[in-house]
């Protein structure tokens, strides 16, 4: 069993296997269907088997692979549309209990106040009944995970779904 348990995001940014599989960054956006997608999926560069996710997108979904060499929270903030009609925002990344790794950033209950304005912009891009779905290895696990998800919800005031996965 292989468990991703190191919270340092940089371990993925320097992995040549990750870098060689999928090009990352704003210029490499996969839009499998319409450009007016109402569901955005942000995938961290360190996520293995991104191809499976990208090839399985449904109509109305747009996926963007975040650069491993930039702050992922800020990348998402800058890529969100000006409109307020997104139905959902997905984040797929690595993490640890209470930590979401996005690009070079570690969003956690310790750093969340630093990103408060950015997270509020995420909420502004969403419809009133929209949700944010956080898929991250171990991020929602335990007390630290629950504390982080609660703090995240307090800032964005949207429905939050959070999962944690153990890599087998």
mmCIF file of C-alpha atoms in Angstrom:
data_model
loop_
_atom_site.group_PDB
_atom_site.id
_atom_site.type_symbol
_atom_site.label_atom_id
_atom_site.label_comp_id
_atom_site.label_asym_id
_atom_site.label_seq_id
_atom_site.Cartn_x
_atom_site.Cartn_y
_atom_site.Cartn_z
ATOM 1 C CA UNK A 1 0.000 0.000 0.000
ATOM 2 C CA UNK A 2 1.329 3.418 -0.998
ATOM 3 C CA UNK A 3 0.101 6.268 1.188
ATOM 4 C CA UNK A 4 0.748 9.897 0.235
ATOM 5 C CA UNK A 5 1.480 11.297 3.652
ATOM 6 C CA UNK A 6 4.045 14.071 3.085
ATOM 7 C CA UNK A 7 2.258 17.446 3.180
ATOM 8 C CA UNK A 8 4.961 19.375 1.305
ATOM 9 C CA UNK A 9 3.550 20.336 -2.095
ATOM 10 C CA UNK A 10 7.033 20.782 -3.533
ATOM 11 C CA UNK A 11 7.587 17.024 -3.585
ATOM 12 C CA UNK A 12 5.271 16.863 -6.600
ATOM 13 C CA UNK A 13 6.541 19.952 -8.415
ATOM 14 C CA UNK A 14 9.995 18.439 -8.833
ATOM 15 C CA UNK A 15 8.877 14.957 -9.910
ATOM 16 C CA UNK A 16 10.063 14.382 -13.530
ATOM 17 C CA UNK A 17 7.445 11.680 -14.082
ATOM 18 C CA UNK A 18 4.694 14.169 -13.284
ATOM 19 C CA UNK A 19 6.215 16.888 -15.436
ATOM 20 C CA UNK A 20 6.643 14.591 -18.438
ATOM 21 C CA UNK A 21 3.083 13.213 -18.475
ATOM 22 C CA UNK A 22 0.930 16.344 -18.574
ATOM 23 C CA UNK A 23 1.988 19.873 -19.436
ATOM 24 C CA UNK A 24 0.747 22.304 -16.812
ATOM 25 C CA UNK A 25 -0.199 25.910 -16.577
ATOM 26 C CA UNK A 26 -2.780 28.331 -17.836
ATOM 27 C CA UNK A 27 -1.845 27.843 -21.479
ATOM 28 C CA UNK A 28 -2.763 24.155 -21.250
ATOM 29 C CA UNK A 29 -6.483 24.176 -20.597
ATOM 30 C CA UNK A 30 -8.593 21.178 -21.491
ATOM 31 C CA UNK A 31 -12.077 22.171 -22.514
ATOM 32 C CA UNK A 32 -13.651 18.926 -23.642
ATOM 33 C CA UNK A 33 -17.030 20.399 -24.491
ATOM 34 C CA UNK A 34 -18.332 23.961 -24.525
ATOM 35 C CA UNK A 35 -16.369 27.072 -23.628
ATOM 36 C CA UNK A 36 -19.299 28.270 -21.527
ATOM 37 C CA UNK A 37 -18.851 25.474 -19.003
ATOM 38 C CA UNK A 38 -20.694 25.869 -15.757
ATOM 39 C CA UNK A 39 -18.540 23.409 -13.799
ATOM 40 C CA UNK A 40 -14.802 23.989 -13.400
ATOM 41 C CA UNK A 41 -12.364 21.268 -12.371
ATOM 42 C CA UNK A 42 -8.920 22.404 -11.212
ATOM 43 C CA UNK A 43 -6.391 19.580 -11.114
ATOM 44 C CA UNK A 44 -3.073 19.964 -9.334
ATOM 45 C CA UNK A 45 -0.025 19.061 -11.436
ATOM 46 C CA UNK A 46 1.004 16.419 -8.888
ATOM 47 C CA UNK A 47 -2.108 14.289 -9.325
ATOM 48 C CA UNK A 48 -1.279 10.982 -10.959
ATOM 49 C CA UNK A 49 -3.346 9.680 -13.887
ATOM 50 C CA UNK A 50 -4.782 13.070 -14.786
ATOM 51 C CA UNK A 51 -5.423 11.703 -18.262
ATOM 52 C CA UNK A 52 -8.238 9.539 -16.908
ATOM 53 C CA UNK A 53 -9.969 12.545 -15.361
ATOM 54 C CA UNK A 54 -9.453 14.710 -18.421
ATOM 55 C CA UNK A 55 -10.728 12.078 -20.832
ATOM 56 C CA UNK A 56 -13.806 11.407 -18.707
ATOM 57 C CA UNK A 57 -15.156 14.953 -18.548
ATOM 58 C CA UNK A 58 -18.891 15.288 -19.066
ATOM 59 C CA UNK A 59 -20.574 18.017 -21.110
ATOM 60 C CA UNK A 60 -20.573 21.321 -19.225
ATOM 61 C CA UNK A 61 -17.305 20.570 -17.399
ATOM 62 C CA UNK A 62 -14.004 22.294 -18.057
ATOM 63 C CA UNK A 63 -10.732 21.082 -16.551
ATOM 64 C CA UNK A 64 -7.599 23.114 -15.975
ATOM 65 C CA UNK A 65 -4.308 21.606 -14.827
ATOM 66 C CA UNK A 66 -2.599 23.995 -12.426
ATOM 67 C CA UNK A 67 1.073 24.841 -12.786
ATOM 68 C CA UNK A 68 3.302 23.110 -10.270
ATOM 69 C CA UNK A 69 5.535 26.189 -10.081
ATOM 70 C CA UNK A 70 2.963 28.799 -9.047
ATOM 71 C CA UNK A 71 0.605 29.405 -6.147
ATOM 72 C CA UNK A 72 -2.408 27.220 -6.973
ATOM 73 C CA UNK A 73 -4.904 29.257 -4.938
ATOM 74 C CA UNK A 74 -3.962 32.376 -6.876
ATOM 75 C CA UNK A 75 -4.037 30.496 -10.194
ATOM 76 C CA UNK A 76 -7.630 29.425 -9.527
ATOM 77 C CA UNK A 77 -8.579 32.947 -8.443
ATOM 78 C CA UNK A 78 -7.222 34.454 -11.679
ATOM 79 C CA UNK A 79 -8.818 31.810 -13.895
ATOM 80 C CA UNK A 80 -12.341 32.116 -12.522
ATOM 81 C CA UNK A 81 -14.845 33.875 -14.766
ATOM 82 C CA UNK A 82 -16.286 37.262 -13.884
ATOM 83 C CA UNK A 83 -19.828 35.894 -13.986
ATOM 84 C CA UNK A 84 -21.614 34.481 -10.979
ATOM 85 C CA UNK A 85 -23.144 31.453 -12.631
ATOM 86 C CA UNK A 86 -20.782 28.554 -11.973
ATOM 87 C CA UNK A 87 -22.663 25.547 -10.643
ATOM 88 C CA UNK A 88 -19.628 23.905 -9.109
ATOM 89 C CA UNK A 89 -15.916 24.246 -8.559
ATOM 90 C CA UNK A 90 -13.849 21.092 -8.130
ATOM 91 C CA UNK A 91 -10.323 20.879 -6.776
ATOM 92 C CA UNK A 92 -8.390 17.639 -7.248
ATOM 93 C CA UNK A 93 -5.040 17.559 -5.467
ATOM 94 C CA UNK A 94 -2.765 15.963 -2.917
ATOM 95 C CA UNK A 95 -2.872 16.919 0.713
ATOM 96 C CA UNK A 96 -2.596 15.837 4.296
ATOM 97 C CA UNK A 97 -5.037 16.157 7.205
ATOM 98 C CA UNK A 98 -6.131 19.810 7.136
ATOM 99 C CA UNK A 99 -3.896 20.697 4.157
ATOM 100 C CA UNK A 100 -4.815 21.170 0.504
ATOM 101 C CA UNK A 101 -1.772 21.274 -1.826
ATOM 102 C CA UNK A 102 -2.328 23.409 -4.932
ATOM 103 C CA UNK A 103 0.738 24.242 -6.999
ATOM 104 C CA UNK A 104 3.283 25.741 -4.601
ATOM 105 C CA UNK A 105 0.671 26.674 -1.993
ATOM 106 C CA UNK A 106 -0.449 24.798 1.065
ATOM 107 C CA UNK A 107 -3.947 25.899 1.958
ATOM 108 C CA UNK A 108 -4.578 24.886 5.560
ATOM 109 C CA UNK A 109 -6.217 26.100 8.737
ATOM 110 C CA UNK A 110 -2.869 27.819 9.452
ATOM 111 C CA UNK A 111 -2.722 29.678 6.098
ATOM 112 C CA UNK A 112 -6.393 30.160 5.248
ATOM 113 C CA UNK A 113 -6.538 33.757 6.519
ATOM 114 C CA UNK A 114 -3.776 34.703 4.065
ATOM 115 C CA UNK A 115 -6.034 33.460 1.238
ATOM 116 C CA UNK A 116 -9.332 34.860 2.566
ATOM 117 C CA UNK A 117 -9.792 37.438 -0.243
ATOM 118 C CA UNK A 118 -8.979 34.867 -2.934
ATOM 119 C CA UNK A 119 -11.425 32.351 -1.483
ATOM 120 C CA UNK A 120 -14.126 35.010 -1.326
ATOM 121 C CA UNK A 121 -13.536 35.596 -5.060
ATOM 122 C CA UNK A 122 -14.080 31.862 -5.599
ATOM 123 C CA UNK A 123 -17.438 32.204 -3.879
ATOM 124 C CA UNK A 124 -18.284 35.313 -5.928
ATOM 125 C CA UNK A 125 -17.905 33.317 -9.173
ATOM 126 C CA UNK A 126 -20.407 30.705 -7.993
ATOM 127 C CA UNK A 127 -24.187 30.727 -8.249
ATOM 128 C CA UNK A 128 -25.974 31.066 -4.911
ATOM 129 C CA UNK A 129 -26.780 27.350 -4.755
ATOM 130 C CA UNK A 130 -23.416 26.162 -6.105
ATOM 131 C CA UNK A 131 -20.995 23.912 -4.310
ATOM 132 C CA UNK A 132 -17.246 23.482 -3.944
ATOM 133 C CA UNK A 133 -15.939 19.934 -4.050
ATOM 134 C CA UNK A 134 -12.486 19.285 -2.608
ATOM 135 C CA UNK A 135 -10.956 15.960 -3.591
ATOM 136 C CA UNK A 136 -7.621 15.541 -1.870
ATOM 137 C CA UNK A 137 -5.681 12.665 -0.428
ATOM 138 C CA UNK A 138 -6.302 12.770 3.360
ATOM 139 C CA UNK A 139 -7.210 16.498 3.460
ATOM 140 C CA UNK A 140 -10.543 16.002 5.253
ATOM 141 C CA UNK A 141 -9.202 13.364 7.623
ATOM 142 C CA UNK A 142 -9.423 13.734 11.379
ATOM 143 C CA UNK A 143 -9.824 16.805 13.551
ATOM 144 C CA UNK A 144 -7.427 18.904 11.465
ATOM 145 C CA UNK A 145 -9.359 18.053 8.307
ATOM 146 C CA UNK A 146 -12.719 18.898 9.841
ATOM 147 C CA UNK A 147 -11.372 22.162 11.250
ATOM 148 C CA UNK A 148 -10.040 23.149 7.825
ATOM 149 C CA UNK A 149 -13.277 22.280 6.005
ATOM 150 C CA UNK A 150 -15.283 24.246 8.587
ATOM 151 C CA UNK A 151 -13.011 27.313 8.198
ATOM 152 C CA UNK A 152 -13.194 27.036 4.405
ATOM 153 C CA UNK A 153 -16.997 26.960 4.578
ATOM 154 C CA UNK A 154 -17.092 29.974 6.902
ATOM 155 C CA UNK A 155 -15.215 32.012 4.284
ATOM 156 C CA UNK A 156 -16.961 30.904 1.088
ATOM 157 C CA UNK A 157 -20.478 30.402 2.514
ATOM 158 C CA UNK A 158 -21.212 27.705 -0.062
ATOM 159 C CA UNK A 159 -21.864 23.994 0.263
ATOM 160 C CA UNK A 160 -18.571 22.131 0.654
ATOM 161 C CA UNK A 161 -18.035 18.476 -0.155
ATOM 162 C CA UNK A 162 -14.673 17.102 0.945
ATOM 163 C CA UNK A 163 -13.201 13.674 0.460
ATOM 164 C CA UNK A 164 -10.009 12.040 1.549
ATOM 165 C CA UNK A 165 -8.422 9.152 -0.283
ATOM 166 C CA UNK A 166 -5.768 6.666 0.646
ATOM 167 C CA UNK A 167 -3.642 5.627 -2.316
ATOM 168 C CA UNK A 168 -3.515 1.834 -2.614
#
